[in-house]
Amino acid sequence: MSESWDERIDEFWESADDGRPADTLAALAELIREREDGDPAALYEWASVHDFLGREAEAIPLYREALAAGLSGDRRPQAIIQLASSLRNVGDPAAAIDLLEERASDAVTGAASQAFLALALHDAGRIDEALRVALRALAPTLPVYGRAVAAYADELVVDREDQPQASSLVAEGNLG
């Protein structure tokens, strides 16, 4: 039985070498040619290889085209995160924030959207919000202190003039 296109794509990524960009592009181009023009999965993979090779500016329109063409399944949430990351890397954190601000965790990417949102917020100079987003994403993974970390995170952007008081949460018994 021959391997599916997706299995060969997985094999490609297992051996992709960013130290040999021409060979890497050529190897993926061979697989891309097997798909119809405008195929969303092929566009996504082509965008991803450009991103992988540090060519984010070239990847951005390809990600957008893949999403507009109806990219679905596991690739869709990955494409959104990768697009946002590329936008941030080319100096457009505001566009990255717009893409990620309302994204929830999902089964494919977990809380990765929140990690990349935190990075974009940081790059946009919104440091308290960046820390808040990162801590809120981390809190559910903590076996203890999750509730306290979430509460501290929520206090970070309440009012910059009112600094969070660690003692207030301790006094209220909200540490666990």
mmCIF file of C-alpha atoms in Angstrom, residues 30-146:
data_model
loop_
_atom_site.group_PDB
_atom_site.id
_atom_site.type_symbol
_atom_site.label_atom_id
_atom_site.label_comp_id
_atom_site.label_asym_id
_atom_site.label_seq_id
_atom_site.Cartn_x
_atom_site.Cartn_y
_atom_site.Cartn_z
ATOM 1 C CA GLU A 30 7.843 17.987 -5.423
ATOM 2 C CA LEU A 31 5.084 17.023 -2.979
ATOM 3 C CA ILE A 32 3.151 20.255 -3.554
ATOM 4 C CA ARG A 33 3.040 19.604 -7.313
ATOM 5 C CA GLU A 34 0.941 16.505 -6.608
ATOM 6 C CA ARG A 35 -1.929 18.704 -5.431
ATOM 7 C CA GLU A 36 -4.239 20.949 -7.425
ATOM 8 C CA ASP A 37 -3.452 24.659 -7.649
ATOM 9 C CA GLY A 38 -5.024 26.465 -4.728
ATOM 10 C CA ASP A 39 -5.220 23.347 -2.543
ATOM 11 C CA PRO A 40 -5.430 24.706 1.030
ATOM 12 C CA ALA A 41 -3.279 21.957 2.570
ATOM 13 C CA ALA A 42 -0.572 22.416 -0.056
ATOM 14 C CA LEU A 43 -0.634 26.186 0.420
ATOM 15 C CA TYR A 44 -0.321 25.712 4.186
ATOM 16 C CA GLU A 45 2.645 23.347 3.828
ATOM 17 C CA TRP A 46 4.324 25.720 1.359
ATOM 18 C CA ALA A 47 3.798 28.608 3.794
ATOM 19 C CA SER A 48 5.147 26.485 6.635
ATOM 20 C CA VAL A 49 8.361 25.641 4.831
ATOM 21 C CA HIS A 50 8.969 29.310 4.080
ATOM 22 C CA ASP A 51 8.339 30.092 7.734
ATOM 23 C CA PHE A 52 10.660 27.243 8.787
ATOM 24 C CA LEU A 53 13.406 28.699 6.601
ATOM 25 C CA GLY A 54 13.063 32.163 8.153
ATOM 26 C CA ARG A 55 11.175 33.611 5.193
ATOM 27 C CA GLU A 56 8.212 34.858 7.185
ATOM 28 C CA ALA A 57 7.386 37.691 4.781
ATOM 29 C CA GLU A 58 6.917 35.112 2.014
ATOM 30 C CA ALA A 59 4.950 32.791 4.300
ATOM 31 C CA ILE A 60 2.356 35.384 5.382
ATOM 32 C CA PRO A 61 0.419 35.675 2.091
ATOM 33 C CA LEU A 62 0.573 31.893 1.668
ATOM 34 C CA TYR A 63 -0.955 31.311 5.109
ATOM 35 C CA ARG A 64 -3.659 33.845 4.311
ATOM 36 C CA GLU A 65 -4.361 32.190 0.975
ATOM 37 C CA ALA A 66 -4.583 28.733 2.611
ATOM 38 C CA LEU A 67 -7.027 30.010 5.218
ATOM 39 C CA ALA A 68 -9.113 31.835 2.598
ATOM 40 C CA ALA A 69 -9.184 28.668 0.480
ATOM 41 C CA GLY A 70 -10.870 26.796 3.326
ATOM 42 C CA LEU A 71 -8.007 25.173 5.206
ATOM 43 C CA SER A 72 -9.553 22.859 7.771
ATOM 44 C CA GLY A 73 -8.767 20.093 10.210
ATOM 45 C CA ASP A 74 -5.628 20.067 12.326
ATOM 46 C CA ARG A 75 -3.821 22.386 9.940
ATOM 47 C CA ARG A 76 -6.228 25.310 10.442
ATOM 48 C CA PRO A 77 -5.381 26.181 14.075
ATOM 49 C CA GLN A 78 -1.705 25.659 13.312
ATOM 50 C CA ALA A 79 -1.907 28.013 10.325
ATOM 51 C CA ILE A 80 -3.500 30.737 12.436
ATOM 52 C CA ILE A 81 -0.804 30.489 15.078
ATOM 53 C CA GLN A 82 1.981 30.312 12.507
ATOM 54 C CA LEU A 83 0.550 33.287 10.621
ATOM 55 C CA ALA A 84 0.379 35.288 13.841
ATOM 56 C CA SER A 85 3.927 34.314 14.736
ATOM 57 C CA SER A 86 5.167 35.335 11.293
ATOM 58 C CA LEU A 87 3.342 38.663 11.521
ATOM 59 C CA ARG A 88 4.969 39.297 14.890
ATOM 60 C CA ASN A 89 8.382 38.347 13.516
ATOM 61 C CA VAL A 90 8.102 40.838 10.646
ATOM 62 C CA GLY A 91 7.171 43.629 13.040
ATOM 63 C CA ASP A 92 3.367 43.578 13.010
ATOM 64 C CA PRO A 93 2.430 42.478 16.536
ATOM 65 C CA ALA A 94 -0.929 44.290 16.284
ATOM 66 C CA ALA A 95 -2.032 41.994 13.454
ATOM 67 C CA ALA A 96 -0.844 38.981 15.449
ATOM 68 C CA ILE A 97 -2.834 40.153 18.460
ATOM 69 C CA ASP A 98 -5.938 40.556 16.287
ATOM 70 C CA LEU A 99 -5.623 36.961 15.102
ATOM 71 C CA LEU A 100 -5.010 35.460 18.526
ATOM 72 C CA GLU A 101 -6.935 37.588 21.012
ATOM 73 C CA GLU A 102 -10.131 35.569 20.815
ATOM 74 C CA ARG A 103 -8.540 32.146 20.175
ATOM 75 C CA ALA A 104 -9.163 29.562 22.817
ATOM 76 C CA SER A 105 -7.066 26.512 23.525
ATOM 77 C CA ASP A 106 -7.890 23.564 21.308
ATOM 78 C CA ALA A 107 -7.056 19.882 21.069
ATOM 79 C CA VAL A 108 -4.513 20.412 18.282
ATOM 80 C CA THR A 109 -2.416 23.281 19.603
ATOM 81 C CA GLY A 110 -3.322 23.379 23.292
ATOM 82 C CA ALA A 111 -2.656 26.815 24.739
ATOM 83 C CA ALA A 112 -0.048 27.695 22.098
ATOM 84 C CA SER A 113 -2.222 30.546 20.830
ATOM 85 C CA GLN A 114 -1.953 32.130 24.262
ATOM 86 C CA ALA A 115 1.832 31.766 24.298
ATOM 87 C CA PHE A 116 2.098 33.496 20.926
ATOM 88 C CA LEU A 117 -0.438 36.116 22.012
ATOM 89 C CA ALA A 118 1.716 36.856 25.053
ATOM 90 C CA LEU A 119 4.751 37.319 22.807
ATOM 91 C CA ALA A 120 2.849 39.654 20.482
ATOM 92 C CA LEU A 121 1.490 41.680 23.407
ATOM 93 C CA HIS A 122 5.013 41.995 24.757
ATOM 94 C CA ASP A 123 6.288 43.195 21.382
ATOM 95 C CA ALA A 124 3.439 45.718 21.282
ATOM 96 C CA GLY A 125 4.600 47.115 24.626
ATOM 97 C CA ARG A 126 1.629 45.695 26.515
ATOM 98 C CA ILE A 127 3.801 43.972 29.102
ATOM 99 C CA ASP A 128 1.243 43.537 31.890
ATOM 100 C CA GLU A 129 -1.247 42.017 29.466
ATOM 101 C CA ALA A 130 1.441 39.717 28.061
ATOM 102 C CA LEU A 131 2.287 38.424 31.510
ATOM 103 C CA ARG A 132 -1.381 38.069 32.376
ATOM 104 C CA VAL A 133 -2.102 35.987 29.257
ATOM 105 C CA ALA A 134 0.922 33.762 29.884
ATOM 106 C CA LEU A 135 0.042 33.209 33.524
ATOM 107 C CA ARG A 136 -3.624 32.528 32.737
ATOM 108 C CA ALA A 137 -2.534 29.884 30.212
ATOM 109 C CA LEU A 138 -0.119 28.359 32.712
ATOM 110 C CA ALA A 139 -2.470 28.308 35.704
ATOM 111 C CA PRO A 140 -4.613 25.303 34.637
ATOM 112 C CA THR A 141 -1.486 23.170 34.270
ATOM 113 C CA LEU A 142 -0.312 23.710 37.852
ATOM 114 C CA PRO A 143 -1.075 20.862 40.256
ATOM 115 C CA VAL A 144 -1.166 23.368 43.137
ATOM 116 C CA TYR A 145 -1.408 27.156 43.202
ATOM 117 C CA GLY A 146 -3.301 27.323 39.906
#
